[in-house]
Amino acid sequence: MSRTREGELAAQNMAAKAEEVALLLKTLSHPARLMIVCTLVDTELAVGELEAMLELHQPHLSQHLTVLRAARIVEPRRAGKQIYYRLTQAKAAELVGALHAIFCRRPE
Amino acid sequence: MSRTREGELAAQNMAAKAEEVALLLKTLSHPARLMIVCTLVDTELAVGELEAMLELHQPHLSQHLTVLRAARIVEPRRAGKQIYYRLTQAKAAELVGALHAIFCRRPE
DNA sequence: TATAAACTATATTATATCATATATTGATTT
DNA sequence: AAATCAATATATGATATAATATAGTTTATA
């Protein structure tokens, strides 16, 4: 295979992967959504609990949860009047872990 | 300090940090910009080289480089007619490394 | 001054955000 | 079982921001 043809393929593979990852980053690139995902990283929480912890207005929170649900980053479970959310994507959880390690560690 | 006051502080600290990180994610959440940053992760490259590797139209690429420059993720160095770009933020580089580890590893 | 490399401006179109108002769903009381 | 309440979701609309193509501009060298 010619070198330029190889380059085209490499660019296309990279573009496909970049599109997938960029989409996830975009979904997480709002402070509220990032906080939601961070808060859910090691526990399931009801909407009302998130609301209290993050100090977000209810419809606003709900709208962001809708975005995260659509992206399949988060999944709801109904229990009576309340709806509990948890992370569903291992990769998203790993990413949050990495972000925490990079940006929230103590500066040496 | 009261428990609710503590909670407010925690929420505010988290919000401040989330805003910073979300901004970075947002800057990287476009496929072209993500590819640019990935490509620069271990080498400096001229605009023309990026153009060829990523198969992007020149003004399009240049506009994305402008965004990355404004975010101080990338820095230009002029050498004659050409302008070489390189990463300047250790944290951004670490993030790209983490993304690579999470999303580009072979599935087991 | 002509050319190559890269940047900037402009205009169009598409998306995202967020507040307010309204709807749904399940539990509780009468 | 109808009315009510509490928890959450959805709809709507106003405003802001982002993406991208085309055209024009700058800078450096030959």
Coordinates of C-alpha atoms (C1' of nucleotides) in Angstrom, one line a residue:
Chain A
M1 CA 0.0 0.0 0.0
S2 CA 1.3 3.5 -0.8
R3 CA 2.5 5.7 1.9
T4 CA -0.2 8.4 1.3
R5 CA -2.9 5.8 1.3
E6 CA -1.6 4.6 4.6
G7 CA -1.7 8.1 5.9
E8 CA -5.3 8.5 4.7
L9 CA -6.3 5.4 6.6
A10 CA -4.5 6.5 9.8
A11 CA -6.2 9.9 9.6
Q12 CA -9.6 8.2 9.1
N13 CA -9.1 5.8 12.0
M14 CA -8.0 8.6 14.2
A15 CA -10.9 10.8 13.1
A16 CA -13.4 8.0 13.9
K17 CA -11.9 7.5 17.4
A18 CA -11.6 11.3 18.0
E19 CA -15.2 11.8 17.1
E20 CA -16.3 9.2 19.7
V21 CA -14.1 10.6 22.4
A22 CA -14.8 14.2 21.6
L23 CA -18.5 13.5 22.0
L24 CA -18.0 12.1 25.4
L25 CA -15.8 15.1 26.4
K26 CA -18.5 17.4 25.1
T27 CA -21.1 15.8 27.2
L28 CA -18.9 16.2 30.3
S29 CA -17.8 19.7 29.4
H30 CA -20.4 21.5 31.4
P31 CA -19.6 22.2 35.0
A32 CA -22.9 20.9 36.3
R33 CA -22.7 17.7 34.3
L34 CA -19.1 17.2 35.4
M35 CA -20.1 17.7 39.0
I36 CA -23.0 15.3 38.7
V37 CA -20.8 12.6 37.2
C38 CA -18.1 13.2 39.8
T39 CA -20.6 12.9 42.6
L40 CA -22.0 9.7 41.2
V41 CA -18.6 8.1 40.8
D42 CA -18.8 5.9 43.8
T43 CA -22.4 5.9 44.8
E44 CA -25.9 6.0 43.6
L45 CA -27.9 9.1 44.4
A46 CA -31.5 10.4 44.2
V47 CA -32.2 13.5 42.3
G48 CA -33.2 15.4 45.4
E49 CA -29.9 14.5 47.0
L50 CA -27.9 15.7 44.0
E51 CA -30.0 18.9 44.1
A52 CA -29.0 19.5 47.7
M53 CA -25.3 18.6 47.2
L54 CA -24.8 20.5 44.1
E55 CA -27.1 23.5 44.8
L56 CA -28.7 23.4 41.4
H57 CA -32.3 24.3 40.6
Q58 CA -34.4 21.3 40.0
P59 CA -35.3 21.7 36.3
H60 CA -31.8 22.7 35.5
L61 CA -30.4 19.5 37.2
S62 CA -33.1 17.5 35.5
Q63 CA -32.2 18.8 32.1
H64 CA -28.5 17.9 32.6
L65 CA -29.5 14.5 33.8
T66 CA -31.5 14.1 30.6
V67 CA -28.4 14.9 28.6
L68 CA -26.3 12.4 30.5
R69 CA -29.0 9.8 30.1
A70 CA -29.2 10.3 26.4
A71 CA -25.4 9.8 26.2
R72 CA -25.9 6.6 28.3
I73 CA -23.4 7.8 30.9
V74 CA -26.0 7.6 33.6
E75 CA -29.0 5.4 34.3
P76 CA -32.1 6.0 36.4
R77 CA -33.7 3.6 38.8
R78 CA -37.1 4.4 40.2
A79 CA -37.8 3.7 43.9
G80 CA -41.2 5.1 44.9
K81 CA -41.4 8.8 44.3
Q82 CA -37.6 9.0 44.0
I83 CA -35.4 8.3 41.1
Y84 CA -31.9 7.2 41.8
Y85 CA -29.1 7.7 39.3
R86 CA -25.8 5.9 38.8
L87 CA -23.0 5.7 36.3
T88 CA -23.2 3.1 33.7
Q89 CA -20.1 3.5 31.6
A90 CA -16.9 2.1 32.9
K91 CA -15.0 4.3 30.6
A92 CA -16.7 7.5 31.8
A93 CA -16.0 6.5 35.3
E94 CA -12.3 5.9 34.5
L95 CA -12.1 9.3 32.8
V96 CA -13.5 10.9 35.9
G97 CA -11.0 9.1 38.0
A98 CA -8.2 10.3 35.7
L99 CA -9.5 13.9 35.8
H100 CA -9.5 13.7 39.6
A101 CA -6.0 12.4 39.7
I102 CA -4.8 15.1 37.3
F103 CA -6.7 18.2 38.5
C104 CA -7.6 17.5 42.1
R105 CA -4.3 16.2 43.5
R106 CA -2.4 18.3 46.0
P107 CA 0.2 20.4 44.3
E108 CA 3.6 19.2 45.4
Chain B
M1 CA -19.1 25.5 61.5
S2 CA -22.6 24.2 60.8
R3 CA -23.1 21.1 58.6
T4 CA -25.0 23.0 55.9
R5 CA -22.4 25.7 55.8
E6 CA -19.8 23.0 55.3
G7 CA -21.9 21.6 52.5
E8 CA -22.1 25.0 50.8
L9 CA -18.4 25.4 50.9
A10 CA -17.8 21.9 49.5
A11 CA -20.3 22.7 46.7
Q12 CA -18.5 26.0 46.0
N13 CA -15.0 24.4 45.9
M14 CA -16.3 21.7 43.7
A15 CA -18.0 24.2 41.4
A16 CA -14.9 26.3 41.1
K17 CA -12.8 23.2 40.2
A18 CA -15.5 21.9 37.9
E19 CA -15.6 25.1 36.0
E20 CA -11.9 25.0 35.4
V21 CA -11.9 21.4 34.2
A22 CA -15.1 21.7 32.2
L23 CA -13.5 24.6 30.3
L24 CA -10.6 22.5 29.3
L25 CA -12.8 19.6 28.3
K26 CA -14.9 21.9 26.2
T27 CA -11.8 23.2 24.4
L28 CA -10.8 19.6 23.7
S29 CA -14.3 18.4 22.8
H30 CA -14.1 19.0 19.1
P31 CA -12.7 16.1 17.1
A32 CA -10.3 18.3 15.2
R33 CA -8.9 19.9 18.3
L34 CA -8.6 16.6 20.0
M35 CA -6.7 15.2 17.1
I36 CA -4.4 18.2 17.0
V37 CA -3.6 17.8 20.6
C38 CA -3.1 14.0 20.4
T39 CA -0.8 14.5 17.4
L40 CA 1.3 17.1 19.3
V41 CA 1.5 15.0 22.4
D42 CA 5.1 13.9 21.9
T43 CA 6.4 16.2 19.1
E44 CA 6.3 19.7 17.8
L45 CA 4.8 20.1 14.3
A46 CA 4.4 22.8 11.7
V47 CA 0.9 23.8 10.6
G48 CA 1.5 22.3 7.1
E49 CA 2.4 19.0 8.6
L50 CA -0.7 18.9 10.8
E51 CA -2.7 19.8 7.7
A52 CA -1.4 16.8 5.8
M53 CA -1.6 14.4 8.7
L54 CA -5.1 15.3 9.8
E55 CA -6.5 16.1 6.3
L56 CA -8.1 19.4 7.4
H57 CA -8.5 22.5 5.3
Q58 CA -6.0 25.1 6.2
P59 CA -8.3 27.9 7.6
H60 CA -10.3 25.3 9.5
L61 CA -7.1 24.0 11.1
S62 CA -5.9 27.5 11.8
Q63 CA -9.1 28.5 13.5
H64 CA -8.9 25.5 15.8
L65 CA -5.3 26.3 16.5
T66 CA -6.5 29.8 17.5
V67 CA -8.9 28.3 20.0
L68 CA -6.2 26.1 21.5
R69 CA -3.7 29.0 21.6
A70 CA -6.3 31.2 23.4
A71 CA -6.8 28.4 25.9
R72 CA -3.0 28.3 26.3
I73 CA -2.9 24.6 25.5
V74 CA -0.6 25.1 22.6
E75 CA 2.1 27.6 21.7
P76 CA 3.5 28.7 18.3
R77 CA 7.1 29.1 17.4
R78 CA 7.9 30.8 14.1
A79 CA 10.7 29.4 12.0
G80 CA 10.9 31.3 8.7
K81 CA 7.7 30.8 6.8
Q82 CA 6.5 28.0 9.0
I83 CA 5.0 28.1 12.4
Y84 CA 5.6 25.1 14.7
Y85 CA 3.1 24.3 17.4
R86 CA 3.7 22.4 20.6
L87 CA 1.8 21.6 23.8
T88 CA 2.4 23.9 26.7
Q89 CA 0.2 22.5 29.5
A90 CA 1.5 19.5 31.4
K91 CA -2.0 18.8 32.6
A92 CA -3.5 18.8 29.1
A93 CA -0.8 16.4 28.0
E94 CA -1.6 14.2 31.0
L95 CA -5.2 14.2 30.1
V96 CA -4.5 13.2 26.5
G97 CA -2.3 10.4 27.9
A98 CA -5.2 9.2 30.1
L99 CA -7.7 9.4 27.2
H100 CA -5.4 7.4 25.1
A101 CA -5.0 4.8 27.9
I102 CA -8.7 4.5 28.4
F103 CA -10.1 4.7 24.8
C104 CA -7.3 3.5 22.6
R105 CA -6.1 0.4 24.4
R106 CA -6.7 -3.0 22.8
P107 CA -9.9 -4.5 24.2
E108 CA -8.9 -7.6 26.2
Chain C
dT1 C1' 7.6 41.7 -6.4
dA2 C1' 6.0 37.1 -6.5
dT3 C1' 5.1 33.1 -3.9
dA4 C1' 4.4 30.1 0.1
dA5 C1' 2.7 29.5 4.7
dA6 C1' -0.3 30.8 7.9
dC7 C1' -3.6 33.9 10.1
dT8 C1' -8.0 36.7 10.4
dA9 C1' -12.7 38.4 9.1
dT10 C1' -17.3 37.7 7.9
dA11 C1' -21.5 35.6 7.4
dT12 C1' -24.5 31.7 7.8
dT13 C1' -26.3 28.0 10.3
dA14 C1' -26.5 25.1 14.0
dT15 C1' -26.4 24.2 19.2
dA16 C1' -26.3 25.0 24.0
dT17 C1' -27.9 27.2 28.1
dC18 C1' -31.2 28.4 31.5
dA19 C1' -35.3 30.3 33.4
dT20 C1' -40.3 29.9 33.8
dA21 C1' -44.2 27.4 33.5
dT22 C1' -46.5 23.0 33.1
dA23 C1' -47.0 17.9 33.2
dT24 C1' -46.3 13.3 35.0
dT25 C1' -45.9 9.8 38.4
dG26 C1' -46.3 7.5 42.8
dA27 C1' -47.7 7.9 47.7
dT28 C1' -50.9 9.5 51.2
dT29 C1' -55.1 11.0 53.1
dT30 C1' -60.0 11.5 53.3
Chain D
dA1 C1' -61.7 6.4 44.6
dA2 C1' -60.9 11.4 44.5
dA3 C1' -58.1 14.9 46.1
dT4 C1' -53.7 16.2 47.4
dC5 C1' -48.8 16.4 47.9
dA6 C1' -44.0 15.5 46.8
dA7 C1' -40.5 14.2 43.4
dT8 C1' -39.1 14.5 39.0
dA9 C1' -39.5 15.4 34.1
dT10 C1' -40.7 18.0 30.0
dA11 C1' -41.9 22.1 27.0
dT12 C1' -41.1 26.7 25.5
dG13 C1' -38.7 30.6 24.4
dA14 C1' -35.0 34.0 24.9
dT15 C1' -30.2 34.6 24.7
dA16 C1' -25.7 33.3 23.9
dT17 C1' -22.0 30.5 21.8
dA18 C1' -19.9 27.5 18.4
dA19 C1' -18.8 25.6 13.7
dT20 C1' -17.5 26.2 9.2
dA21 C1' -17.0 27.9 4.4
dT22 C1' -15.3 31.5 1.6
dA23 C1' -12.6 35.4 0.9
dG24 C1' -9.1 38.5 2.2
dT25 C1' -4.7 39.6 4.8
dT26 C1' -0.1 39.2 6.9
dT27 C1' 4.7 37.7 7.1
dA28 C1' 8.9 35.9 5.3
dT29 C1' 11.8 34.5 1.8
dA30 C1' 13.6 34.1 -2.9

